[in-house]
Short mmCIF file of N, CA and C in Angstrom, two decimals:
data_model
loop_
_atom_site.label_atom_id
_atom_site.label_comp_id
_atom_site.label_asym_id
_atom_site.label_seq_id
_atom_site.Cartn_x
_atom_site.Cartn_y
_atom_site.Cartn_z
N ALA Q 1 -9.19 6.61 26.93
CA ALA Q 1 -8.67 7.76 26.22
C ALA Q 1 -8.43 8.90 27.20
N ALA Q 2 -7.42 9.66 26.94
CA ALA Q 2 -7.08 10.79 27.80
C ALA Q 2 -7.98 11.97 27.47
N GLU Q 3 -8.42 12.65 28.50
CA GLU Q 3 -9.24 13.84 28.33
C GLU Q 3 -8.35 15.07 28.30
N PRO Q 4 -8.70 16.06 27.49
CA PRO Q 4 -7.93 17.31 27.50
C PRO Q 4 -8.01 17.98 28.86
N ARG Q 5 -6.95 18.70 29.22
CA ARG Q 5 -6.91 19.36 30.52
C ARG Q 5 -7.89 20.52 30.61
N SER Q 6 -8.15 21.20 29.54
CA SER Q 6 -9.04 22.35 29.60
C SER Q 6 -10.42 21.99 29.06
N SER Q 7 -11.43 22.60 29.64
CA SER Q 7 -12.79 22.34 29.16
C SER Q 7 -13.00 22.94 27.77
N GLY Q 8 -12.29 24.02 27.47
CA GLY Q 8 -12.39 24.62 26.14
C GLY Q 8 -11.89 23.69 25.06
N MET Q 9 -10.79 22.99 25.34
CA MET Q 9 -10.24 22.04 24.39
C MET Q 9 -11.20 20.86 24.21
N ALA Q 10 -11.79 20.41 25.29
CA ALA Q 10 -12.76 19.31 25.20
C ALA Q 10 -13.98 19.73 24.38
N LEU Q 11 -14.44 20.95 24.59
CA LEU Q 11 -15.59 21.45 23.83
C LEU Q 11 -15.25 21.56 22.34
N ALA Q 12 -14.06 22.06 22.03
CA ALA Q 12 -13.63 22.18 20.64
C ALA Q 12 -13.53 20.80 19.98
N ARG Q 13 -13.02 19.83 20.72
CA ARG Q 13 -12.90 18.47 20.18
C ARG Q 13 -14.27 17.87 19.90
N ARG Q 14 -15.22 18.06 20.82
CA ARG Q 14 -16.58 17.53 20.61
C ARG Q 14 -17.25 18.23 19.42
N ALA Q 15 -17.04 19.55 19.29
CA ALA Q 15 -17.63 20.29 18.17
C ALA Q 15 -17.06 19.79 16.84
N ALA Q 16 -15.75 19.57 16.77
CA ALA Q 16 -15.13 19.08 15.54
C ALA Q 16 -15.65 17.68 15.20
N ALA Q 17 -15.83 16.85 16.21
CA ALA Q 17 -16.34 15.50 15.98
C ALA Q 17 -17.79 15.54 15.49
N ALA Q 18 -18.59 16.46 16.03
CA ALA Q 18 -19.99 16.56 15.63
C ALA Q 18 -20.13 17.11 14.21
N LEU Q 19 -19.24 18.03 13.83
CA LEU Q 19 -19.32 18.64 12.50
C LEU Q 19 -18.65 17.80 11.42
N LYS Q 20 -17.96 16.74 11.82
CA LYS Q 20 -17.23 15.89 10.87
C LYS Q 20 -16.21 16.70 10.09
N PHE Q 21 -15.57 17.64 10.77
CA PHE Q 21 -14.60 18.54 10.16
C PHE Q 21 -13.45 17.78 9.51
N HIS Q 22 -13.04 16.68 10.13
CA HIS Q 22 -11.90 15.91 9.61
C HIS Q 22 -12.20 15.24 8.28
N ARG Q 23 -13.45 15.06 7.95
CA ARG Q 23 -13.79 14.35 6.72
C ARG Q 23 -13.68 15.21 5.48
N LEU Q 24 -13.53 16.52 5.64
CA LEU Q 24 -13.51 17.42 4.50
C LEU Q 24 -12.33 17.18 3.57
N ILE Q 25 -11.21 16.72 4.11
CA ILE Q 25 -10.03 16.56 3.26
C ILE Q 25 -9.70 15.09 2.99
N LEU Q 26 -10.60 14.20 3.33
CA LEU Q 26 -10.37 12.78 3.02
C LEU Q 26 -10.50 12.56 1.52
N GLY Q 27 -9.94 11.48 1.04
CA GLY Q 27 -9.85 11.22 -0.39
C GLY Q 27 -11.15 11.26 -1.15
N ILE Q 28 -12.15 10.54 -0.70
CA ILE Q 28 -13.39 10.44 -1.47
C ILE Q 28 -14.14 11.78 -1.48
N GLU Q 29 -14.28 12.40 -0.30
CA GLU Q 29 -15.01 13.66 -0.23
C GLU Q 29 -14.31 14.75 -1.03
N ALA Q 30 -13.00 14.84 -0.91
CA ALA Q 30 -12.24 15.85 -1.66
C ALA Q 30 -12.32 15.57 -3.16
N SER Q 31 -12.23 14.31 -3.54
CA SER Q 31 -12.31 13.96 -4.97
C SER Q 31 -13.67 14.32 -5.55
N LEU Q 32 -14.73 14.04 -4.82
CA LEU Q 32 -16.07 14.39 -5.31
C LEU Q 32 -16.24 15.90 -5.42
N LEU Q 33 -15.72 16.64 -4.44
CA LEU Q 33 -15.81 18.09 -4.51
C LEU Q 33 -15.05 18.63 -5.72
N ILE Q 34 -13.84 18.16 -5.93
CA ILE Q 34 -13.04 18.62 -7.07
C ILE Q 34 -13.70 18.21 -8.39
N LEU Q 35 -14.32 17.03 -8.45
CA LEU Q 35 -15.03 16.60 -9.65
C LEU Q 35 -16.19 17.54 -9.97
N VAL Q 36 -16.98 17.87 -8.96
CA VAL Q 36 -18.10 18.79 -9.17
C VAL Q 36 -17.59 20.15 -9.63
N LEU Q 37 -16.53 20.62 -9.00
CA LEU Q 37 -15.98 21.92 -9.38
C LEU Q 37 -15.39 21.89 -10.78
N ALA Q 38 -14.81 20.77 -11.17
CA ALA Q 38 -14.27 20.64 -12.53
C ALA Q 38 -15.39 20.65 -13.57
N VAL Q 39 -16.51 20.03 -13.25
CA VAL Q 39 -17.65 20.05 -14.17
C VAL Q 39 -18.18 21.47 -14.33
N VAL Q 40 -18.26 22.20 -13.21
CA VAL Q 40 -18.70 23.60 -13.28
C VAL Q 40 -17.72 24.42 -14.11
N ASP Q 41 -16.42 24.19 -13.90
CA ASP Q 41 -15.41 24.91 -14.68
C ASP Q 41 -15.50 24.57 -16.16
N GLN Q 42 -15.78 23.33 -16.48
CA GLN Q 42 -15.92 22.93 -17.89
C GLN Q 42 -17.08 23.68 -18.54
N ALA Q 43 -18.16 23.83 -17.79
CA ALA Q 43 -19.31 24.55 -18.33
C ALA Q 43 -19.01 26.04 -18.50
N ARG Q 44 -18.21 26.58 -17.61
CA ARG Q 44 -17.85 28.01 -17.68
C ARG Q 44 -16.71 28.29 -18.64
N GLY Q 45 -15.84 27.31 -18.84
CA GLY Q 45 -14.73 27.49 -19.75
C GLY Q 45 -13.47 28.06 -19.11
N ASP Q 46 -13.38 27.99 -17.80
CA ASP Q 46 -12.16 28.43 -17.11
C ASP Q 46 -11.85 27.48 -15.95
N LEU Q 47 -10.86 27.83 -15.13
CA LEU Q 47 -10.46 26.96 -14.02
C LEU Q 47 -10.66 27.62 -12.66
N PHE Q 48 -11.49 28.64 -12.59
CA PHE Q 48 -11.64 29.40 -11.35
C PHE Q 48 -12.08 28.54 -10.18
N PHE Q 49 -13.15 27.77 -10.33
CA PHE Q 49 -13.69 27.00 -9.22
C PHE Q 49 -12.78 25.85 -8.81
N THR Q 50 -12.09 25.23 -9.76
CA THR Q 50 -11.15 24.17 -9.41
C THR Q 50 -10.00 24.75 -8.58
N ARG Q 51 -9.48 25.89 -8.99
CA ARG Q 51 -8.41 26.54 -8.23
C ARG Q 51 -8.90 26.98 -6.85
N LEU Q 52 -10.10 27.53 -6.79
CA LEU Q 52 -10.67 27.95 -5.52
C LEU Q 52 -10.87 26.76 -4.59
N GLY Q 53 -11.42 25.68 -5.12
CA GLY Q 53 -11.64 24.48 -4.31
C GLY Q 53 -10.35 23.89 -3.79
N THR Q 54 -9.33 23.86 -4.63
CA THR Q 54 -8.03 23.35 -4.20
C THR Q 54 -7.43 24.22 -3.10
N ALA Q 55 -7.55 25.54 -3.24
CA ALA Q 55 -7.04 26.45 -2.22
C ALA Q 55 -7.80 26.30 -0.91
N VAL Q 56 -9.11 26.13 -0.99
CA VAL Q 56 -9.92 25.96 0.22
C VAL Q 56 -9.56 24.65 0.92
N LEU Q 57 -9.41 23.57 0.16
CA LEU Q 57 -9.03 22.29 0.77
C LEU Q 57 -7.64 22.37 1.39
N ALA Q 58 -6.72 23.07 0.75
CA ALA Q 58 -5.38 23.23 1.32
C ALA Q 58 -5.44 24.04 2.61
N GLY Q 59 -6.26 25.07 2.63
CA GLY Q 59 -6.43 25.87 3.84
C GLY Q 59 -7.04 25.06 4.98
N ILE Q 60 -8.03 24.25 4.65
CA ILE Q 60 -8.65 23.38 5.66
C ILE Q 60 -7.63 22.39 6.19
N ALA Q 61 -6.82 21.81 5.33
CA ALA Q 61 -5.79 20.87 5.77
C ALA Q 61 -4.77 21.54 6.68
N LEU Q 62 -4.40 22.77 6.37
CA LEU Q 62 -3.45 23.51 7.21
C LEU Q 62 -4.05 23.78 8.59
N VAL Q 63 -5.27 24.29 8.63
CA VAL Q 63 -5.94 24.56 9.91
C VAL Q 63 -6.11 23.28 10.70
N GLN Q 64 -6.50 22.21 10.04
CA GLN Q 64 -6.70 20.93 10.71
C GLN Q 64 -5.39 20.42 11.30
N THR Q 65 -4.30 20.57 10.57
CA THR Q 65 -2.99 20.15 11.07
C THR Q 65 -2.58 20.95 12.29
N LEU Q 66 -2.78 22.25 12.25
CA LEU Q 66 -2.43 23.10 13.40
C LEU Q 66 -3.29 22.76 14.62
N LEU Q 67 -4.58 22.54 14.40
CA LEU Q 67 -5.46 22.17 15.52
C LEU Q 67 -5.09 20.81 16.10
N HIS Q 68 -4.67 19.90 15.24
CA HIS Q 68 -4.24 18.59 15.72
C HIS Q 68 -2.98 18.73 16.58
N LEU Q 69 -2.06 19.58 16.16
CA LEU Q 69 -0.85 19.82 16.94
C LEU Q 69 -1.19 20.42 18.30
N VAL Q 70 -2.10 21.38 18.34
CA VAL Q 70 -2.53 21.97 19.61
C VAL Q 70 -3.16 20.91 20.49
N SER Q 71 -3.96 20.05 19.92
CA SER Q 71 -4.61 18.98 20.68
C SER Q 71 -3.58 18.04 21.28
N ILE Q 72 -2.55 17.71 20.52
CA ILE Q 72 -1.50 16.82 21.02
C ILE Q 72 -0.73 17.50 22.16
N LEU Q 73 -0.38 18.75 21.96
CA LEU Q 73 0.40 19.46 22.97
C LEU Q 73 -0.39 19.70 24.25
N ALA Q 74 -1.72 19.79 24.16
CA ALA Q 74 -2.56 19.99 25.33
C ALA Q 74 -2.97 18.69 25.99
N SER Q 75 -2.58 17.57 25.43
CA SER Q 75 -3.00 16.26 25.93
C SER Q 75 -2.35 15.96 27.29
N SER Q 76 -3.10 15.28 28.12
CA SER Q 76 -2.56 14.88 29.43
C SER Q 76 -1.58 13.72 29.30
N ARG Q 77 -1.52 13.09 28.16
CA ARG Q 77 -0.57 11.99 27.95
C ARG Q 77 0.88 12.47 27.89
N LEU Q 78 1.10 13.76 27.68
CA LEU Q 78 2.46 14.29 27.64
C LEU Q 78 3.05 14.48 29.03
N ARG Q 79 2.26 14.40 30.04
CA ARG Q 79 2.74 14.58 31.43
C ARG Q 79 3.32 13.33 31.97
#
């Protein structure tokens, strides 16, 4: 595997791998989160937490996509 050119990028990649950041928007984890939030919303009688959870997951997916693009552009494989 190619190593990132900068030590900062390598540190960020190791931190993301240790925190399992990529797993937050996978199907099962996201579905379980939305299910829990839907149950809370059912008890409250509104859709606040479901909407909030969906917005947070969308934000995480956007940040993750941007970070993945930066990782690709900083890769030594492009040289």
